[in-house]
PDB file of C-alpha atoms in Angstrom:
ATOM      1  CA  VAL A   1      42.315   9.714  -8.735  1.00 95.00           C
ATOM      2  CA  ILE A   2      39.089  11.681  -8.347  1.00 96.00           C
ATOM      3  CA  LEU A   3      35.640  11.227  -9.865  1.00 97.00           C
ATOM      4  CA  ASN A   4      33.506  13.937 -11.435  1.00 96.00           C
ATOM      5  CA  ASN A   5      31.453  14.950  -8.402  1.00 93.00           C
ATOM      6  CA  GLN A   6      29.932  17.798 -10.419  1.00 92.00           C
ATOM      7  CA  THR A   7      27.768  15.314 -12.298  1.00 93.00           C
ATOM      8  CA  GLY A   8      27.450  12.661  -9.602  1.00 95.00           C
ATOM      9  CA  VAL A   9      29.703  10.055 -11.228  1.00 97.00           C
ATOM     10  CA  ALA A  10      29.729   6.921  -9.058  1.00 97.00           C
ATOM     11  CA  ALA A  11      32.218   4.068  -8.823  1.00 98.00           C
ATOM     12  CA  VAL A  12      32.806   0.847  -6.955  1.00 97.00           C
ATOM     13  CA  ALA A  13      35.617  -1.699  -6.852  1.00 97.00           C
ATOM     14  CA  ALA A  14      34.737  -4.802  -8.852  1.00 97.00           C
ATOM     15  CA  GLY A  15      36.753  -7.266  -6.766  1.00 95.00           C
ATOM     16  CA  LYS A  16      38.864  -8.242  -9.812  1.00 96.00           C
ATOM     17  CA  VAL A  17      42.241  -7.163 -11.154  1.00 96.00           C
ATOM     18  CA  GLU A  18      41.690  -7.903 -14.861  1.00 96.00           C
ATOM     19  CA  LEU A  19      39.227  -6.002 -17.045  1.00 97.00           C
ATOM     20  CA  LYS A  20      38.289  -9.145 -18.983  1.00 96.00           C
ATOM     21  CA  ASP A  21      36.946 -10.693 -15.790  1.00 97.00           C
ATOM     22  CA  VAL A  22      34.380  -7.927 -15.222  1.00 97.00           C
ATOM     23  CA  ASN A  23      31.072  -7.632 -17.057  1.00 97.00           C
ATOM     24  CA  ALA A  24      27.413  -6.940 -16.359  1.00 96.00           C
ATOM     25  CA  THR A  25      26.869 -10.598 -15.481  1.00 94.00           C
ATOM     26  CA  SER A  26      29.804 -11.066 -13.107  1.00 93.00           C
ATOM     27  CA  PHE A  27      29.194  -7.751 -11.372  1.00 92.00           C
ATOM     28  CA  ASP A  28      25.997  -6.451  -9.745  1.00 95.00           C
ATOM     29  CA  ILE A  29      25.536  -3.236 -11.685  1.00 96.00           C
ATOM     30  CA  ASN A  30      22.501  -2.171  -9.630  1.00 96.00           C
ATOM     31  CA  GLN A  31      24.685  -1.265  -6.666  1.00 96.00           C
ATOM     32  CA  LEU A  32      25.704   1.830  -8.665  1.00 97.00           C
ATOM     33  CA  ALA A  33      22.166   3.228  -8.686  1.00 97.00           C
ATOM     34  CA  SER A  34      21.819   6.626  -7.032  1.00 96.00           C
ATOM     35  CA  GLY A  35      19.744   6.946  -3.890  1.00 95.00           C
ATOM     36  CA  TYR A  36      19.223   9.125  -0.848  1.00 95.00           C
ATOM     37  CA  THR A  37      20.404   6.690   1.806  1.00 95.00           C
ATOM     38  CA  PRO A  38      23.610   6.717   3.910  1.00 96.00           C
ATOM     39  CA  GLU A  39      25.018   3.566   2.309  1.00 96.00           C
ATOM     40  CA  LYS A  40      25.090   5.315  -1.080  1.00 96.00           C
ATOM     41  CA  LEU A  41      27.782   7.708   0.154  1.00 96.00           C
ATOM     42  CA  LYS A  42      30.416   5.047  -0.577  1.00 96.00           C
ATOM     43  CA  LEU A  43      29.778   5.485  -4.316  1.00 97.00           C
ATOM     44  CA  TYR A  44      31.084   9.072  -4.375  1.00 97.00           C
ATOM     45  CA  ASP A  45      34.284  10.859  -3.487  1.00 96.00           C
ATOM     46  CA  ASP A  46      34.415  12.728  -0.198  1.00 93.00           C
ATOM     47  CA  SER A  47      32.540  16.003  -0.618  1.00 89.00           C
ATOM     48  CA  ALA A  48      35.222  17.843   1.375  1.00 90.00           C
ATOM     49  CA  GLY A  49      37.791  16.849  -1.231  1.00 92.00           C
ATOM     50  CA  ARG A  50      40.009  14.855   1.122  1.00 93.00           C
ATOM     51  CA  LEU A  51      42.278  12.802  -1.120  1.00 94.00           C
ATOM     52  CA  ALA A  52      42.583  10.008   1.435  1.00 93.00           C
ATOM     53  CA  GLN A  53      38.839   9.391   1.054  1.00 94.00           C
ATOM     54  CA  THR A  54      38.380   8.908  -2.685  1.00 97.00           C
ATOM     55  CA  VAL A  55      36.468   5.913  -4.036  1.00 97.00           C
ATOM     56  CA  ILE A  56      39.416   4.847  -6.185  1.00 98.00           C
ATOM     57  CA  ALA A  57      42.272   3.786  -3.942  1.00 96.00           C
ATOM     58  CA  GLU A  58      45.778   5.181  -4.251  1.00 95.00           C
ATOM     59  CA  VAL A  59      47.416   3.644  -7.317  1.00 95.00           C
ATOM     60  CA  LYS A  60      49.886   0.961  -6.194  1.00 94.00           C
ATOM     61  CA  SER A  61      53.324   0.348  -7.689  1.00 92.00           C
ATOM     62  CA  ASN A  62      52.540  -3.363  -8.230  1.00 93.00           C
ATOM     63  CA  ALA A  63      50.092  -3.636 -11.131  1.00 92.00           C
ATOM     64  CA  GLN A  64      48.291  -6.649  -9.656  1.00 93.00           C
ATOM     65  CA  ASP A  65      47.510  -4.711  -6.483  1.00 95.00           C
ATOM     66  CA  ASN A  66      45.285  -2.302  -8.442  1.00 97.00           C
ATOM     67  CA  GLU A  67      41.654  -3.320  -8.706  1.00 97.00           C
ATOM     68  CA  VAL A  68      39.256  -2.835 -11.575  1.00 98.00           C
ATOM     69  CA  TYR A  69      36.551  -0.224 -10.897  1.00 98.00           C
ATOM     70  CA  VAL A  70      33.145   0.047 -12.508  1.00 98.00           C
ATOM     71  CA  ILE A  71      32.135   3.641 -13.287  1.00 98.00           C
ATOM     72  CA  HIS A  72      28.528   4.846 -13.611  1.00 98.00           C
ATOM     73  CA  THR A  73      28.598   8.086 -15.600  1.00 97.00           C
ATOM     74  CA  ALA A  74      24.914   8.932 -15.067  1.00 95.00           C
ATOM     75  CA  PHE A  75      23.431  10.081 -11.766  1.00 95.00           C
ATOM     76  CA  ALA A  76      20.329   7.909 -11.985  1.00 95.00           C
ATOM     77  CA  ALA A  77      18.291   5.545  -9.862  1.00 96.00           C
ATOM     78  CA  THR A  78      18.208   3.070 -12.763  1.00 96.00           C
ATOM     79  CA  VAL A  79      21.475   1.682 -14.090  1.00 97.00           C
ATOM     80  CA  GLU A  80      21.768   1.183 -17.836  1.00 96.00           C
ATOM     81  CA  LYS A  81      24.718  -0.675 -19.320  1.00 96.00           C
ATOM     82  CA  ALA A  82      25.259   2.130 -21.823  1.00 96.00           C
ATOM     83  CA  ASN A  83      26.428   4.329 -18.926  1.00 97.00           C
ATOM     84  CA  LEU A  84      28.834   1.793 -17.415  1.00 98.00           C
ATOM     85  CA  TRP A  85      32.583   1.572 -17.936  1.00 98.00           C
ATOM     86  CA  LYS A  86      35.288  -0.540 -16.349  1.00 98.00           C
ATOM     87  CA  ILE A  87      38.730   0.900 -15.672  1.00 98.00           C
ATOM     88  CA  LYS A  88      42.088  -0.050 -14.244  1.00 98.00           C
ATOM     89  CA  ILE A  89      44.820   2.453 -13.428  1.00 97.00           C
ATOM     90  CA  LEU A  90      48.530   1.636 -13.283  1.00 96.00           C
ATOM     91  CA  ARG A  91      51.591   3.635 -12.415  1.00 94.00           C
ATOM     92  CA  ASN A  92      53.735   4.681 -15.343  1.00 90.00           C
ATOM     93  CA  ALA A  93      57.238   5.356 -14.061  1.00 80.00           C
ATOM     94  CA  GLU A  94      58.162   7.541 -17.029  1.00 74.00           C
ATOM     95  CA  ALA A  95      55.125   9.805 -17.197  1.00 75.00           C
ATOM     96  CA  GLY A  96      52.481   9.331 -14.538  1.00 90.00           C
ATOM     97  CA  TYR A  97      49.680   6.822 -15.045  1.00 95.00           C
ATOM     98  CA  THR A  98      48.354   4.336 -17.564  1.00 96.00           C
ATOM     99  CA  LEU A  99      44.582   4.059 -17.819  1.00 97.00           C
ATOM    100  CA  GLN A 100      42.939   0.932 -19.211  1.00 98.00           C
ATOM    101  CA  TYR A 101      39.233   1.351 -19.974  1.00 98.00           C
ATOM    102  CA  ALA A 102      36.325  -0.274 -21.788  1.00 98.00           C
ATOM    103  CA  LYS A 103      32.537  -0.456 -21.813  1.00 98.00           C
ATOM    104  CA  ILE A 104      31.241  -2.882 -19.188  1.00 97.00           C
ATOM    105  CA  ASP A 105      30.781  -5.888 -21.510  1.00 97.00           C
ATOM    106  CA  ASP A 106      33.676  -5.297 -23.913  1.00 97.00           C
ATOM    107  CA  MET A 107      36.479  -7.877 -23.921  1.00 95.00           C
ATOM    108  CA  GLU A 108      39.020  -5.521 -25.502  1.00 96.00           C
ATOM    109  CA  PHE A 109      40.111  -2.336 -23.756  1.00 97.00           C
ATOM    110  CA  GLN A 110      41.719   0.945 -24.738  1.00 97.00           C
ATOM    111  CA  THR A 111      44.868   2.323 -23.137  1.00 97.00           C
ATOM    112  CA  ILE A 112      46.088   5.867 -22.628  1.00 95.00           C
ATOM    113  CA  SER A 113      49.026   7.402 -20.770  1.00 94.00           C
ATOM    114  CA  ILE A 114      48.191  10.399 -18.614  1.00 93.00           C
ATOM    115  CA  ASN A 115      51.244  12.457 -17.781  1.00 91.00           C
ATOM    116  CA  LYS A 116      51.744  14.264 -14.516  1.00 89.00           C
ATOM    117  CA  ASN A 117      51.701  18.042 -14.823  1.00 90.00           C
ATOM    118  CA  ALA A 118      53.209  20.060 -11.983  1.00 92.00           C
ATOM    119  CA  THR A 119      51.399  23.246 -13.073  1.00 96.00           C
ATOM    120  CA  HIS A 120      47.899  21.803 -12.463  1.00 96.00           C
ATOM    121  CA  ASN A 121      46.166  20.129  -9.520  1.00 95.00           C
ATOM    122  CA  PHE A 122      44.713  17.431 -11.793  1.00 95.00           C
ATOM    123  CA  ASN A 123      44.640  16.213 -15.366  1.00 94.00           C
ATOM    124  CA  PHE A 124      41.126  15.330 -16.558  1.00 96.00           C
ATOM    125  CA  PHE A 125      39.871  12.497 -18.744  1.00 96.00           C
ATOM    126  CA  ALA A 126      36.503  11.800 -20.333  1.00 97.00           C
ATOM    127  CA  LEU A 127      35.800   8.134 -21.116  1.00 96.00           C
ATOM    128  CA  THR A 128      33.978   9.174 -24.302  1.00 94.00           C
ATOM    129  CA  ALA A 129      36.313  11.949 -25.465  1.00 93.00           C
ATOM    130  CA  GLY A 130      39.807  11.430 -24.039  1.00 94.00           C
ATOM    131  CA  GLN A 131      41.784  14.083 -22.201  1.00 94.00           C
ATOM    132  CA  VAL A 132      39.929  17.360 -21.637  1.00 95.00           C
ATOM    133  CA  ASN A 133      40.771  20.786 -20.218  1.00 93.00           C
ATOM    134  CA  VAL A 134      38.785  21.533 -17.048  1.00 93.00           C
ATOM    135  CA  GLU A 135      40.691  23.490 -14.397  1.00 94.00           C
ATOM    136  CA  PRO A 136      43.088  26.367 -15.061  1.00 96.00           C
ATOM    137  CA  ALA A 137      46.670  26.083 -13.876  1.00 97.00           C
ATOM    138  CA  LYS A 138      46.694  25.859 -10.092  1.00 96.00           C
ATOM    139  CA  ASP A 139      48.287  29.304  -9.656  1.00 96.00           C
ATOM    140  CA  ASP A 140      45.583  30.942 -11.793  1.00 96.00           C
ATOM    141  CA  TRP A 141      42.488  30.471  -9.627  1.00 97.00           C
ATOM    142  CA  ASP A 142      41.307  30.728  -6.027  1.00 98.00           C
ATOM    143  CA  LEU A 143      37.577  29.917  -5.980  1.00 97.00           C
ATOM    144  CA  VAL A 144      35.261  27.713  -8.014  1.00 95.00           C
ATOM    145  CA  TRP A 145      31.478  28.177  -8.041  1.00 91.00           C
ATOM    146  CA  THR A 146      29.727  24.965  -8.982  1.00 90.00           C
ATOM    147  CA  LYS A 147      26.984  22.403  -8.661  1.00 90.00           C
ATOM    148  CA  ALA A 148      28.299  19.178  -7.158  1.00 93.00           C
ATOM    149  CA  MET A 149      27.728  16.113  -5.047  1.00 92.00           C
ATOM    150  CA  SER A 150      27.718  16.948  -1.374  1.00 92.00           C
ATOM    151  CA  THR A 151      25.910  15.650   1.703  1.00 93.00           C
ATOM    152  CA  THR A 152      22.853  16.715   3.649  1.00 91.00           C
ATOM    153  CA  ALA A 153      21.252  15.583   6.892  1.00 91.00           C
ATOM    154  CA  MET A 154      18.481  13.016   6.846  1.00 91.00           C
ATOM    155  CA  GLY A 155      17.476  12.694  10.463  1.00 88.00           C
ATOM    156  CA  SER A 156      20.643  11.843  12.383  1.00 91.00           C
ATOM    157  CA  THR A 157      22.598  10.619   9.347  1.00 93.00           C
ATOM    158  CA  GLN A 158      24.175  12.113   6.243  1.00 94.00           C
ATOM    159  CA  ILE A 159      23.058  11.203   2.722  1.00 95.00           C
ATOM    160  CA  PRO A 160      24.424  12.086  -0.737  1.00 94.00           C
ATOM    161  CA  TYR A 161      22.770  15.124  -2.275  1.00 93.00           C
ATOM    162  CA  ILE A 162      23.664  17.280  -5.280  1.00 92.00           C
ATOM    163  CA  PHE A 163      23.790  20.941  -4.267  1.00 89.00           C
ATOM    164  CA  SER A 164      23.719  24.051  -6.416  1.00 87.00           C
ATOM    165  CA  ASP A 165      25.621  27.213  -5.455  1.00 89.00           C
ATOM    166  CA  LEU A 166      28.637  25.491  -3.890  1.00 93.00           C
ATOM    167  CA  VAL A 167      31.776  27.595  -3.573  1.00 96.00           C
ATOM    168  CA  PHE A 168      35.051  25.736  -3.037  1.00 96.00           C
ATOM    169  CA  THR A 169      38.566  27.070  -2.525  1.00 97.00           C
ATOM    170  CA  ASN A 170      41.709  25.978  -4.348  1.00 98.00           C
ATOM    171  CA  TYR A 171      42.752  24.185  -1.173  1.00 97.00           C
ATOM    172  CA  LEU A 172      45.252  21.890  -2.891  1.00 97.00           C
ATOM    173  CA  ASN A 173      47.288  24.957  -3.832  1.00 97.00           C
ATOM    174  CA  GLY A 174      47.189  26.478  -0.363  1.00 97.00           C
ATOM    175  CA  VAL A 175      44.182  28.829  -0.556  1.00 98.00           C
ATOM    176  CA  THR A 176      42.564  29.206   2.878  1.00 98.00           C
ATOM    177  CA  ALA A 177      39.278  30.706   4.030  1.00 98.00           C
ATOM    178  CA  LEU A 178      37.103  31.441   7.040  1.00 98.00           C
ATOM    179  CA  GLN A 179      33.435  32.243   7.590  1.00 98.00           C
ATOM    180  CA  VAL A 180      32.855  35.267   9.828  1.00 97.00           C
ATOM    181  CA  VAL A 181      29.358  35.483  11.278  1.00 96.00           C
ATOM    182  CA  VAL A 182      28.366  38.981  12.387  1.00 96.00           C
ATOM    183  CA  GLN A 183      24.683  38.423  13.027  1.00 89.00           C
ATOM    184  CA  ASN A 184      22.938  35.188  13.945  1.00 85.00           C
ATOM    185  CA  ASN A 185      19.730  34.203  12.175  1.00 75.00           C
ATOM    186  CA  ASP A 186      17.742  35.361  15.197  1.00 82.00           C
ATOM    187  CA  GLY A 187      19.194  38.851  14.781  1.00 82.00           C
ATOM    188  CA  SER A 188      21.590  38.718  17.738  1.00 90.00           C
ATOM    189  CA  SER A 189      25.139  39.991  17.342  1.00 92.00           C
ATOM    190  CA  THR A 190      28.220  37.766  17.581  1.00 93.00           C
ATOM    191  CA  GLY A 191      30.591  40.622  18.366  1.00 92.00           C
ATOM    192  CA  ASN A 192      32.669  40.059  15.234  1.00 95.00           C
ATOM    193  CA  PRO A 193      33.603  43.094  13.135  1.00 96.00           C
ATOM    194  CA  SER A 194      31.269  43.940  10.261  1.00 96.00           C
ATOM    195  CA  TYR A 195      32.288  43.405   6.646  1.00 97.00           C
ATOM    196  CA  GLU A 196      32.560  47.168   6.147  1.00 97.00           C
ATOM    197  CA  SER A 197      34.722  47.745   9.224  1.00 96.00           C
ATOM    198  CA  PHE A 198      36.976  44.694   8.853  1.00 97.00           C
ATOM    199  CA  SER A 199      40.548  45.776   8.160  1.00 96.00           C
ATOM    200  CA  GLU A 200      43.997  44.239   7.904  1.00 95.00           C
ATOM    201  CA  ALA A 201      44.505  44.807  11.618  1.00 96.00           C
ATOM    202  CA  ASP A 202      41.681  42.348  12.351  1.00 96.00           C
ATOM    203  CA  LEU A 203      43.345  39.452  10.510  1.00 96.00           C
ATOM    204  CA  ALA A 204      45.437  38.470  13.527  1.00 95.00           C
ATOM    205  CA  LYS A 205      42.255  37.594  15.453  1.00 94.00           C
ATOM    206  CA  PHE A 206      41.266  34.851  13.017  1.00 96.00           C
ATOM    207  CA  THR A 207      42.725  31.543  11.865  1.00 97.00           C
ATOM    208  CA  LEU A 208      41.776  30.550   8.336  1.00 97.00           C
ATOM    209  CA  SER A 209      40.999  26.977   7.358  1.00 97.00           C
ATOM    210  CA  ALA A 210      42.695  24.867   4.696  1.00 97.00           C
ATOM    211  CA  ALA A 211      39.443  22.957   4.053  1.00 96.00           C
ATOM    212  CA  ARG A 212      37.998  22.978   0.538  1.00 95.00           C
ATOM    213  CA  ASN A 213      34.403  23.518   1.666  1.00 94.00           C
ATOM    214  CA  THR A 214      34.713  26.380   4.148  1.00 96.00           C
ATOM    215  CA  ILE A 215      32.344  28.484   2.040  1.00 97.00           C
ATOM    216  CA  SER A 216      30.430  25.650   0.319  1.00 95.00           C
ATOM    217  CA  SER A 217      26.665  26.362   0.567  1.00 92.00           C
ATOM    218  CA  HIS A 218      26.936  28.157   3.904  1.00 93.00           C
ATOM    219  CA  TRP A 219      26.573  31.565   2.266  1.00 93.00           C
ATOM    220  CA  ARG A 220      22.915  31.038   1.325  1.00 91.00           C
ATOM    221  CA  ALA A 221      19.647  29.260   2.087  1.00 88.00           C
ATOM    222  CA  THR A 222      17.053  28.147  -0.438  1.00 84.00           C
ATOM    223  CA  THR A 223      14.255  27.723   2.109  1.00 82.00           C
ATOM    224  CA  GLY A 224      13.278  29.118   5.489  1.00 80.00           C
ATOM    225  CA  ASN A 225      13.553  32.581   6.922  1.00 78.00           C
ATOM    226  CA  PRO A 226      15.834  34.185   6.030  1.00 75.00           C
ATOM    227  CA  SER A 227      16.430  32.649   2.598  1.00 79.00           C
ATOM    228  CA  GLY A 228      18.745  33.790  -0.169  1.00 84.00           C
ATOM    229  CA  ALA A 229      22.209  35.179   0.488  1.00 88.00           C
ATOM    230  CA  PHE A 230      22.875  35.605   4.202  1.00 90.00           C
ATOM    231  CA  GLN A 231      23.671  39.230   4.947  1.00 90.00           C
ATOM    232  CA  GLY A 232      24.940  38.576   8.461  1.00 92.00           C
ATOM    233  CA  ARG A 233      28.125  36.812   7.396  1.00 95.00           C
ATOM    234  CA  TYR A 234      31.110  37.167   5.100  1.00 97.00           C
ATOM    235  CA  TYR A 235      34.299  35.301   4.278  1.00 98.00           C
ATOM    236  CA  LEU A 236      38.019  35.843   4.540  1.00 98.00           C
ATOM    237  CA  VAL A 237      40.133  34.326   1.776  1.00 98.00           C
ATOM    238  CA  LYS A 238      43.926  34.189   1.525  1.00 98.00           C
ATOM    239  CA  ASP A 239      45.539  33.149  -1.744  1.00 96.00           C
ATOM    240  CA  VAL A 240      48.755  31.170  -2.150  1.00 94.00           C
ATOM    241  CA  ALA A 241      50.767  34.395  -2.541  1.00 95.00           C
ATOM    242  CA  GLY A 242      49.581  35.596   0.876  1.00 95.00           C
ATOM    243  CA  ASN A 243      47.103  38.229  -0.313  1.00 97.00           C
ATOM    244  CA  SER A 244      44.059  38.523   1.961  1.00 97.00           C
ATOM    245  CA  TYR A 245      40.542  39.389   0.840  1.00 98.00           C
ATOM    246  CA  LYS A 246      37.132  39.833   2.390  1.00 98.00           C
ATOM    247  CA  LEU A 247      34.215  38.462   0.403  1.00 97.00           C
ATOM    248  CA  LYS A 248      30.479  38.940   0.833  1.00 96.00           C
ATOM    249  CA  PHE A 249      27.640  37.438  -1.205  1.00 93.00           C
ATOM    250  CA  LEU A 250      24.942  39.992  -1.967  1.00 89.00           C
ATOM    251  CA  ALA A 251      22.124  38.188  -3.741  1.00 84.00           C
ATOM    252  CA  MET A 252      20.776  34.877  -4.961  1.00 81.00           C
ATOM    253  CA  GLY A 253      17.603  33.782  -6.717  1.00 70.00           C
ATOM    254  CA  ALA A 254      14.229  35.270  -7.523  1.00 59.00           C
ATOM    255  CA  GLY A 255      13.551  38.538  -5.759  1.00 61.00           C
ATOM    256  CA  GLU A 256      17.220  39.253  -5.158  1.00 62.00           C
ATOM    257  CA  ASP A 257      18.961  39.207  -8.515  1.00 61.00           C
ATOM    258  CA  GLY A 258      16.104  39.069 -11.025  1.00 63.00           C
ATOM    259  CA  GLY A 259      15.758  35.312 -10.884  1.00 60.00           C
ATOM    260  CA  THR A 260      19.199  34.306 -12.128  1.00 63.00           C
ATOM    261  CA  ARG A 261      20.505  31.523  -9.889  1.00 63.00           C
ATOM    262  CA  GLY A 262      23.615  32.751  -8.118  1.00 52.00           C
TER     263      GLY A 262
END
């Protein structure tokens, strides 16, 4: 089960297994406040998309082994009860999963069955609107360009930080990628073939990565010199059918594309 990292949705286990036992008095809601400190990373799913490092643990077959989680749907330094929900997820042997959910102080909860769907990576659910369509079928896309929760360095540690301009691959469906640097920021050459000269014969020299965030924000800089889209690098992308592409970002931001971000 993944959270909506695009909007900085946070969650934490409540230490209870029944929704009725969790409310804004029994649970310290302030721990869900956003902040730019390393300990806040535990509130968000892994920015690299590794499914073994989600906030919500793998759903267990025994219902009583599944904890209640409190969800904060607003990325905010102040926690308001209006933005808090409590949920519990159970396995449903016939279809997929059963979701129990309620506002933080409600005694009664709603229930919905969410069926597994082999054609999609995920099925999506909005606590205020029910099931929603978000991603295309997994065979219908390779890259997603988005704003999302990621991490950035603060001294020697990493902190949560929402980035614009992130590019992720459809890694769960086998799309792979690689960054090829031709020219370092100091102008020196790496010896790699240029984007223009790269051909199919060069593919054997490179091993592509199955990581979701191979491209990420590495294609651009918003500050420093140079800033904007880096011209000294490009990307190799291979889709699930085995087709290989080379991809270069040409422009970003004021002065490069008329001020339209991206």
